[in-house]
PDB file of N, CA and C in Angstrom:
ATOM      1  N   ASP A   9       0.667  -1.282   0.111  1.00  0.00           N
ATOM      2  CA  ASP A   9      -0.021  -0.104  -0.186  1.00  0.00           C
ATOM      3  C   ASP A   9       0.835   1.417   0.099  1.00  0.00           C
ATOM      4  N   GLY A  10       2.163   1.105   0.248  1.00  0.00           N
ATOM      5  CA  GLY A  10       3.181   2.178  -0.097  1.00  0.00           C
ATOM      6  C   GLY A  10       3.322   2.826   1.435  1.00  0.00           C
ATOM      7  N   ASP A  11       2.671   2.259   2.584  1.00  0.00           N
ATOM      8  CA  ASP A  11       3.015   2.882   3.766  1.00  0.00           C
ATOM      9  C   ASP A  11       4.171   2.282   4.357  1.00  0.00           C
ATOM     10  N   VAL A  12       4.800   3.109   5.120  1.00  0.00           N
ATOM     11  CA  VAL A  12       6.423   2.184   5.656  1.00  0.00           C
ATOM     12  C   VAL A  12       5.638   1.506   6.937  1.00  0.00           C
ATOM     13  N   ASP A  13       5.783   0.016   6.877  1.00  0.00           N
ATOM     14  CA  ASP A  13       5.698  -0.544   7.906  1.00  0.00           C
ATOM     15  C   ASP A  13       6.936  -0.848   8.749  1.00  0.00           C
ATOM     16  N   VAL A  14       6.886  -1.560  10.002  1.00  0.00           N
ATOM     17  CA  VAL A  14       8.349  -1.804  11.003  1.00  0.00           C
ATOM     18  C   VAL A  14       8.338  -3.399  11.046  1.00  0.00           C
ATOM     19  N   VAL A  15       9.558  -4.061  10.897  1.00  0.00           N
ATOM     20  CA  VAL A  15       9.809  -5.245  11.022  1.00  0.00           C
ATOM     21  C   VAL A  15      10.403  -5.154  12.351  1.00  0.00           C
ATOM     22  N   PHE A  16      10.461  -6.136  13.459  1.00  0.00           N
ATOM     23  CA  PHE A  16      11.050  -6.146  14.483  1.00  0.00           C
ATOM     24  C   PHE A  16      11.274  -7.807  14.756  1.00  0.00           C
ATOM     25  N   GLY A  17      12.481  -8.090  15.579  1.00  0.00           N
ATOM     26  CA  GLY A  17      12.953  -9.399  15.896  1.00  0.00           C
ATOM     27  C   GLY A  17      13.861  -9.193  17.109  1.00  0.00           C
ATOM     28  N   ASP A  18      13.462  -9.957  18.125  1.00  0.00           N
ATOM     29  CA  ASP A  18      14.247  -9.906  19.409  1.00  0.00           C
ATOM     30  C   ASP A  18      13.784 -11.329  20.107  1.00  0.00           C
ATOM     31  N   TRP A  19      14.728 -11.389  21.096  1.00  0.00           N
ATOM     32  CA  TRP A  19      14.852 -12.708  22.008  1.00  0.00           C
ATOM     33  C   TRP A  19      13.501 -12.430  22.731  1.00  0.00           C
ATOM     34  N   SER A  20      12.948 -11.746  23.103  1.00  0.00           N
ATOM     35  CA  SER A  20      11.764 -11.503  24.058  1.00  0.00           C
ATOM     36  C   SER A  20      10.294 -11.480  23.352  1.00  0.00           C
ATOM     37  N   GLU A  21      10.334 -11.244  22.174  1.00  0.00           N
ATOM     38  CA  GLU A  21       8.976 -10.792  21.770  1.00  0.00           C
ATOM     39  C   GLU A  21       8.797 -11.825  20.393  1.00  0.00           C
ATOM     40  N   GLY A  22      10.010 -12.280  19.687  1.00  0.00           N
ATOM     41  CA  GLY A  22       9.878 -13.434  18.758  1.00  0.00           C
ATOM     42  C   GLY A  22      10.038 -12.360  17.410  1.00  0.00           C
ATOM     43  N   LEU A  23       9.299 -12.721  16.103  1.00  0.00           N
ATOM     44  CA  LEU A  23       9.492 -11.909  14.972  1.00  0.00           C
ATOM     45  C   LEU A  23       7.779 -11.384  14.531  1.00  0.00           C
ATOM     46  N   GLY A  24       8.061 -10.080  14.074  1.00  0.00           N
ATOM     47  CA  GLY A  24       6.870  -9.618  13.710  1.00  0.00           C
ATOM     48  C   GLY A  24       7.024  -8.573  12.934  1.00  0.00           C
ATOM     49  N   TRP A  25       5.808  -7.776  12.794  1.00  0.00           N
ATOM     50  CA  TRP A  25       5.999  -6.678  11.945  1.00  0.00           C
ATOM     51  C   TRP A  25       4.516  -5.863  12.420  1.00  0.00           C
ATOM     52  N   LEU A  26       4.752  -4.564  12.158  1.00  0.00           N
ATOM     53  CA  LEU A  26       3.917  -3.461  12.450  1.00  0.00           C
ATOM     54  C   LEU A  26       3.249  -2.584  11.304  1.00  0.00           C
ATOM     55  N   GLU A  27       2.013  -3.070  11.155  1.00  0.00           N
ATOM     56  CA  GLU A  27       1.735  -2.411   9.670  1.00  0.00           C
ATOM     57  C   GLU A  27       1.040  -1.069   9.951  1.00  0.00           C
ATOM     58  N   HIS A  28       1.399  -0.033   9.332  1.00  0.00           N
ATOM     59  CA  HIS A  28       0.871   1.340   9.531  1.00  0.00           C
ATOM     60  C   HIS A  28      -0.497   1.511   9.007  1.00  0.00           C
ATOM     61  N   VAL A  29      -1.715   1.441   9.742  1.00  0.00           N
ATOM     62  CA  VAL A  29      -2.912   1.741   9.014  1.00  0.00           C
ATOM     63  C   VAL A  29      -3.659   3.048   9.499  1.00  0.00           C
ATOM     64  N   GLY A  30      -2.489   4.101   9.796  1.00  0.00           N
ATOM     65  CA  GLY A  30      -3.013   5.523  10.153  1.00  0.00           C
ATOM     66  C   GLY A  30      -1.969   6.292  10.525  1.00  0.00           C
ATOM     67  N   LYS A  31      -2.553   7.650  10.585  1.00  0.00           N
ATOM     68  CA  LYS A  31      -1.810   8.545  11.077  1.00  0.00           C
ATOM     69  C   LYS A  31      -0.988   8.042  12.704  1.00  0.00           C
ATOM     70  N   PHE A  32      -0.006   7.816  12.955  1.00  0.00           N
ATOM     71  CA  PHE A  32       0.900   6.890  13.869  1.00  0.00           C
ATOM     72  C   PHE A  32       0.183   5.855  14.741  1.00  0.00           C
ATOM     73  N   THR A  33      -0.682   5.172  13.876  1.00  0.00           N
ATOM     74  CA  THR A  33      -1.337   3.950  14.192  1.00  0.00           C
ATOM     75  C   THR A  33      -0.632   2.752  13.634  1.00  0.00           C
ATOM     76  N   TYR A  34      -0.504   1.610  14.114  1.00  0.00           N
ATOM     77  CA  TYR A  34       0.135   0.427  13.584  1.00  0.00           C
ATOM     78  C   TYR A  34      -0.515  -0.525  14.331  1.00  0.00           C
ATOM     79  N   GLU A  35      -0.866  -1.741  13.653  1.00  0.00           N
ATOM     80  CA  GLU A  35      -1.457  -2.893  13.604  1.00  0.00           C
ATOM     81  C   GLU A  35      -0.395  -3.956  14.113  1.00  0.00           C
ATOM     82  N   PRO A  36      -0.268  -4.442  14.961  1.00  0.00           N
ATOM     83  CA  PRO A  36       0.953  -5.747  15.130  1.00  0.00           C
ATOM     84  C   PRO A  36       0.385  -7.068  14.666  1.00  0.00           C
ATOM     85  N   HIS A  37       1.363  -7.997  14.129  1.00  0.00           N
ATOM     86  CA  HIS A  37       1.452  -9.299  13.640  1.00  0.00           C
ATOM     87  C   HIS A  37       2.700 -10.037  14.036  1.00  0.00           C
ATOM     88  N   SER A  38       1.886 -11.240  14.530  1.00  0.00           N
ATOM     89  CA  SER A  38       3.325 -11.845  14.722  1.00  0.00           C
ATOM     90  C   SER A  38       3.499 -13.203  13.707  1.00  0.00           C
ATOM     91  N   LEU A  39       4.957 -13.031  13.284  1.00  0.00           N
ATOM     92  CA  LEU A  39       5.465 -14.164  12.070  1.00  0.00           C
ATOM     93  C   LEU A  39       6.155 -15.408  13.045  1.00  0.00           C
ATOM     94  N   LEU A  40       6.460 -15.182  14.229  1.00  0.00           N
ATOM     95  CA  LEU A  40       7.273 -16.333  14.803  1.00  0.00           C
ATOM     96  C   LEU A  40       7.507 -16.288  16.287  1.00  0.00           C
ATOM     97  N   SER A  41       6.911 -16.810  16.938  1.00  0.00           N
ATOM     98  CA  SER A  41       6.574 -16.659  18.310  1.00  0.00           C
ATOM     99  C   SER A  41       7.973 -17.168  19.123  1.00  0.00           C
ATOM    100  N   ASP A  42       8.586 -17.723  18.448  1.00  0.00           N
ATOM    101  CA  ASP A  42      10.152 -18.467  18.868  1.00  0.00           C
ATOM    102  C   ASP A  42      10.762 -17.227  19.652  1.00  0.00           C
ATOM    103  N   LYS A  43      11.231 -17.481  20.959  1.00  0.00           N
ATOM    104  CA  LYS A  43      11.905 -16.385  21.553  1.00  0.00           C
ATOM    105  C   LYS A  43      13.225 -16.481  21.219  1.00  0.00           C
ATOM    106  N   SER A  44      13.545 -17.206  20.310  1.00  0.00           N
ATOM    107  CA  SER A  44      15.249 -17.425  19.699  1.00  0.00           C
ATOM    108  C   SER A  44      15.605 -16.242  18.789  1.00  0.00           C
ATOM    109  N   VAL A  45      14.696 -15.420  18.653  1.00  0.00           N
ATOM    110  CA  VAL A  45      15.145 -14.277  17.138  1.00  0.00           C
ATOM    111  C   VAL A  45      15.932 -13.493  17.949  1.00  0.00           C
ATOM    112  N   TYR A  46      17.051 -13.213  17.197  1.00  0.00           N
ATOM    113  CA  TYR A  46      18.153 -12.104  17.451  1.00  0.00           C
ATOM    114  C   TYR A  46      18.276 -10.880  16.862  1.00  0.00           C
ATOM    115  N   GLU A  47      17.773 -10.993  15.404  1.00  0.00           N
ATOM    116  CA  GLU A  47      17.752  -9.781  14.423  1.00  0.00           C
ATOM    117  C   GLU A  47      16.774 -10.177  13.405  1.00  0.00           C
ATOM    118  N   ALA A  48      16.178  -9.190  12.827  1.00  0.00           N
ATOM    119  CA  ALA A  48      15.627  -9.356  11.327  1.00  0.00           C
ATOM    120  C   ALA A  48      15.779  -8.467  10.319  1.00  0.00           C
ATOM    121  N   VAL A  49      15.725  -8.798   9.263  1.00  0.00           N
ATOM    122  CA  VAL A  49      15.979  -7.699   8.137  1.00  0.00           C
ATOM    123  C   VAL A  49      14.829  -7.946   7.027  1.00  0.00           C
ATOM    124  N   ALA A  50      14.594  -6.854   6.493  1.00  0.00           N
ATOM    125  CA  ALA A  50      13.351  -7.102   5.397  1.00  0.00           C
ATOM    126  C   ALA A  50      14.421  -6.524   3.914  1.00  0.00           C
ATOM    127  N   ILE A  51      14.156  -8.072   3.153  1.00  0.00           N
ATOM    128  CA  ILE A  51      14.663  -7.690   1.579  1.00  0.00           C
ATOM    129  C   ILE A  51      13.930  -8.609   0.997  1.00  0.00           C
ATOM    130  N   ASP A  52      13.997  -8.087  -0.238  1.00  0.00           N
ATOM    131  CA  ASP A  52      13.439  -9.040  -1.583  1.00  0.00           C
ATOM    132  C   ASP A  52      14.326 -10.547  -1.548  1.00  0.00           C
ATOM    133  N   HIS A  53      14.230 -11.308  -1.191  1.00  0.00           N
ATOM    134  CA  HIS A  53      15.177 -12.383  -1.205  1.00  0.00           C
ATOM    135  C   HIS A  53      14.785 -13.253  -2.718  1.00  0.00           C
ATOM    136  N   ASP A  54      13.969 -13.359  -3.123  1.00  0.00           N
ATOM    137  CA  ASP A  54      13.576 -14.197  -4.322  1.00  0.00           C
ATOM    138  C   ASP A  54      13.363 -13.320  -5.480  1.00  0.00           C
ATOM    139  N   GLY A  55      13.719 -11.969  -5.315  1.00  0.00           N
ATOM    140  CA  GLY A  55      13.723 -11.200  -6.444  1.00  0.00           C
ATOM    141  C   GLY A  55      11.923 -11.049  -7.344  1.00  0.00           C
ATOM    142  N   ASP A  56      11.109 -11.216  -6.343  1.00  0.00           N
ATOM    143  CA  ASP A  56       9.910 -11.215  -6.922  1.00  0.00           C
ATOM    144  C   ASP A  56       9.280  -9.902  -6.875  1.00  0.00           C
ATOM    145  N   GLY A  57       9.532  -8.633  -6.280  1.00  0.00           N
ATOM    146  CA  GLY A  57       9.154  -7.491  -6.022  1.00  0.00           C
ATOM    147  C   GLY A  57       8.831  -7.272  -4.847  1.00  0.00           C
ATOM    148  N   ASP A  58       8.461  -8.428  -3.817  1.00  0.00           N
ATOM    149  CA  ASP A  58       7.863  -8.008  -2.691  1.00  0.00           C
ATOM    150  C   ASP A  58       8.797  -8.110  -1.466  1.00  0.00           C
ATOM    151  N   VAL A  59       8.592  -7.732  -0.146  1.00  0.00           N
ATOM    152  CA  VAL A  59       9.643  -7.792   0.860  1.00  0.00           C
ATOM    153  C   VAL A  59       9.369  -9.162   1.734  1.00  0.00           C
ATOM    154  N   ASP A  60      10.396 -10.049   1.544  1.00  0.00           N
ATOM    155  CA  ASP A  60      10.581 -11.007   2.383  1.00  0.00           C
ATOM    156  C   ASP A  60      11.432 -10.518   4.109  1.00  0.00           C
ATOM    157  N   ILE A  61      11.609 -11.701   4.772  1.00  0.00           N
ATOM    158  CA  ILE A  61      11.886 -11.364   6.118  1.00  0.00           C
ATOM    159  C   ILE A  61      13.257 -12.235   6.282  1.00  0.00           C
ATOM    160  N   LEU A  62      14.274 -12.113   6.614  1.00  0.00           N
ATOM    161  CA  LEU A  62      15.397 -12.856   6.992  1.00  0.00           C
ATOM    162  C   LEU A  62      15.600 -12.479   8.495  1.00  0.00           C
ATOM    163  N   SER A  63      15.706 -13.581   9.175  1.00  0.00           N
ATOM    164  CA  SER A  63      15.876 -13.559  10.705  1.00  0.00           C
ATOM    165  C   SER A  63      16.967 -14.504  11.143  1.00  0.00           C
ATOM    166  N   SER A  64      17.659 -14.007  12.043  1.00  0.00           N
ATOM    167  CA  SER A  64      18.735 -14.992  12.826  1.00  0.00           C
ATOM    168  C   SER A  64      18.148 -15.455  13.927  1.00  0.00           C
ATOM    169  N   THR A  65      18.225 -16.596  14.410  1.00  0.00           N
ATOM    170  CA  THR A  65      17.833 -17.437  15.442  1.00  0.00           C
ATOM    171  C   THR A  65      18.958 -18.145  16.247  1.00  0.00           C
ATOM    172  N   THR A  66      18.574 -18.646  17.439  1.00  0.00           N
ATOM    173  CA  THR A  66      19.740 -19.804  17.968  1.00  0.00           C
ATOM    174  C   THR A  66      19.396 -20.818  16.883  1.00  0.00           C
ATOM    175  N   GLY A  67      18.719 -21.161  16.433  1.00  0.00           N
ATOM    176  CA  GLY A  67      18.497 -22.272  15.417  1.00  0.00           C
ATOM    177  C   GLY A  67      19.258 -22.164  14.189  1.00  0.00           C
ATOM    178  N   GLY A  68      19.780 -21.023  13.922  1.00  0.00           N
ATOM    179  CA  GLY A  68      20.248 -20.728  12.492  1.00  0.00           C
ATOM    180  C   GLY A  68      19.657 -19.306  11.586  1.00  0.00           C
ATOM    181  N   ILE A  69      19.635 -19.363  10.585  1.00  0.00           N
ATOM    182  CA  ILE A  69      18.788 -18.527   9.626  1.00  0.00           C
ATOM    183  C   ILE A  69      17.404 -18.773   9.077  1.00  0.00           C
ATOM    184  N   VAL A  70      16.454 -17.919   9.178  1.00  0.00           N
ATOM    185  CA  VAL A  70      15.086 -18.580   8.999  1.00  0.00           C
ATOM    186  C   VAL A  70      14.843 -17.495   7.859  1.00  0.00           C
ATOM    187  N   LEU A  71      13.976 -17.881   6.842  1.00  0.00           N
ATOM    188  CA  LEU A  71      13.329 -17.044   5.568  1.00  0.00           C
ATOM    189  C   LEU A  71      11.788 -17.039   5.882  1.00  0.00           C
ATOM    190  N   THR A  72      11.331 -16.096   6.116  1.00  0.00           N
ATOM    191  CA  THR A  72       9.827 -16.072   6.268  1.00  0.00           C
ATOM    192  C   THR A  72       9.442 -15.123   4.980  1.00  0.00           C
ATOM    193  N   GLU A  73       8.867 -15.913   3.760  1.00  0.00           N
ATOM    194  CA  GLU A  73       8.277 -15.218   2.410  1.00  0.00           C
ATOM    195  C   GLU A  73       7.314 -14.521   2.396  1.00  0.00           C
ATOM    196  N   ASN A  74       7.154 -13.420   1.872  1.00  0.00           N
ATOM    197  CA  ASN A  74       6.168 -12.615   1.884  1.00  0.00           C
ATOM    198  C   ASN A  74       5.424 -13.322   0.369  1.00  0.00           C
ATOM    199  N   GLN A  75       3.986 -14.035   0.683  1.00  0.00           N
ATOM    200  CA  GLN A  75       3.469 -14.284  -0.474  1.00  0.00           C
ATOM    201  C   GLN A  75       2.131 -13.639  -0.421  1.00  0.00           C
ATOM    202  N   ARG A  76       2.192 -12.359  -1.203  1.00  0.00           N
ATOM    203  CA  ARG A  76       1.079 -11.433  -1.398  1.00  0.00           C
ATOM    204  C   ARG A  76       0.424 -10.970  -0.139  1.00  0.00           C
ATOM    205  N   LEU A  77       1.213 -10.658   0.700  1.00  0.00           N
ATOM    206  CA  LEU A  77       1.166  -9.966   2.146  1.00  0.00           C
ATOM    207  C   LEU A  77       0.699 -11.065   3.169  1.00  0.00           C
ATOM    208  N   ARG A  78       1.179 -12.463   2.752  1.00  0.00           N
ATOM    209  CA  ARG A  78       1.223 -13.424   3.665  1.00  0.00           C
ATOM    210  C   ARG A  78       2.366 -14.234   3.712  1.00  0.00           C
ATOM    211  N   PHE A  79       2.965 -14.106   4.875  1.00  0.00           N
ATOM    212  CA  PHE A  79       4.109 -14.542   5.467  1.00  0.00           C
ATOM    213  C   PHE A  79       3.923 -16.154   5.495  1.00  0.00           C
ATOM    214  N   ALA A  80       4.975 -16.638   4.808  1.00  0.00           N
ATOM    215  CA  ALA A  80       4.962 -18.189   5.189  1.00  0.00           C
ATOM    216  C   ALA A  80       6.439 -18.661   5.398  1.00  0.00           C
TER     217      ALA A  80
END
């Protein structure tokens, strides 16, 4: 939708994103409740034009792929 959203990942909250839905208003979405997330970055990993999320966890690197605003 062109709005700037926020991706977060940390050991206490897991992996998620905050969807910008209005003036200074964000809707939280949980993507990975695993408490082992250290860091997350938003990139277009597969070159399809949408943003995927790559996160580092205690178990390794996890790719959360954006499939038309549904992450899998």
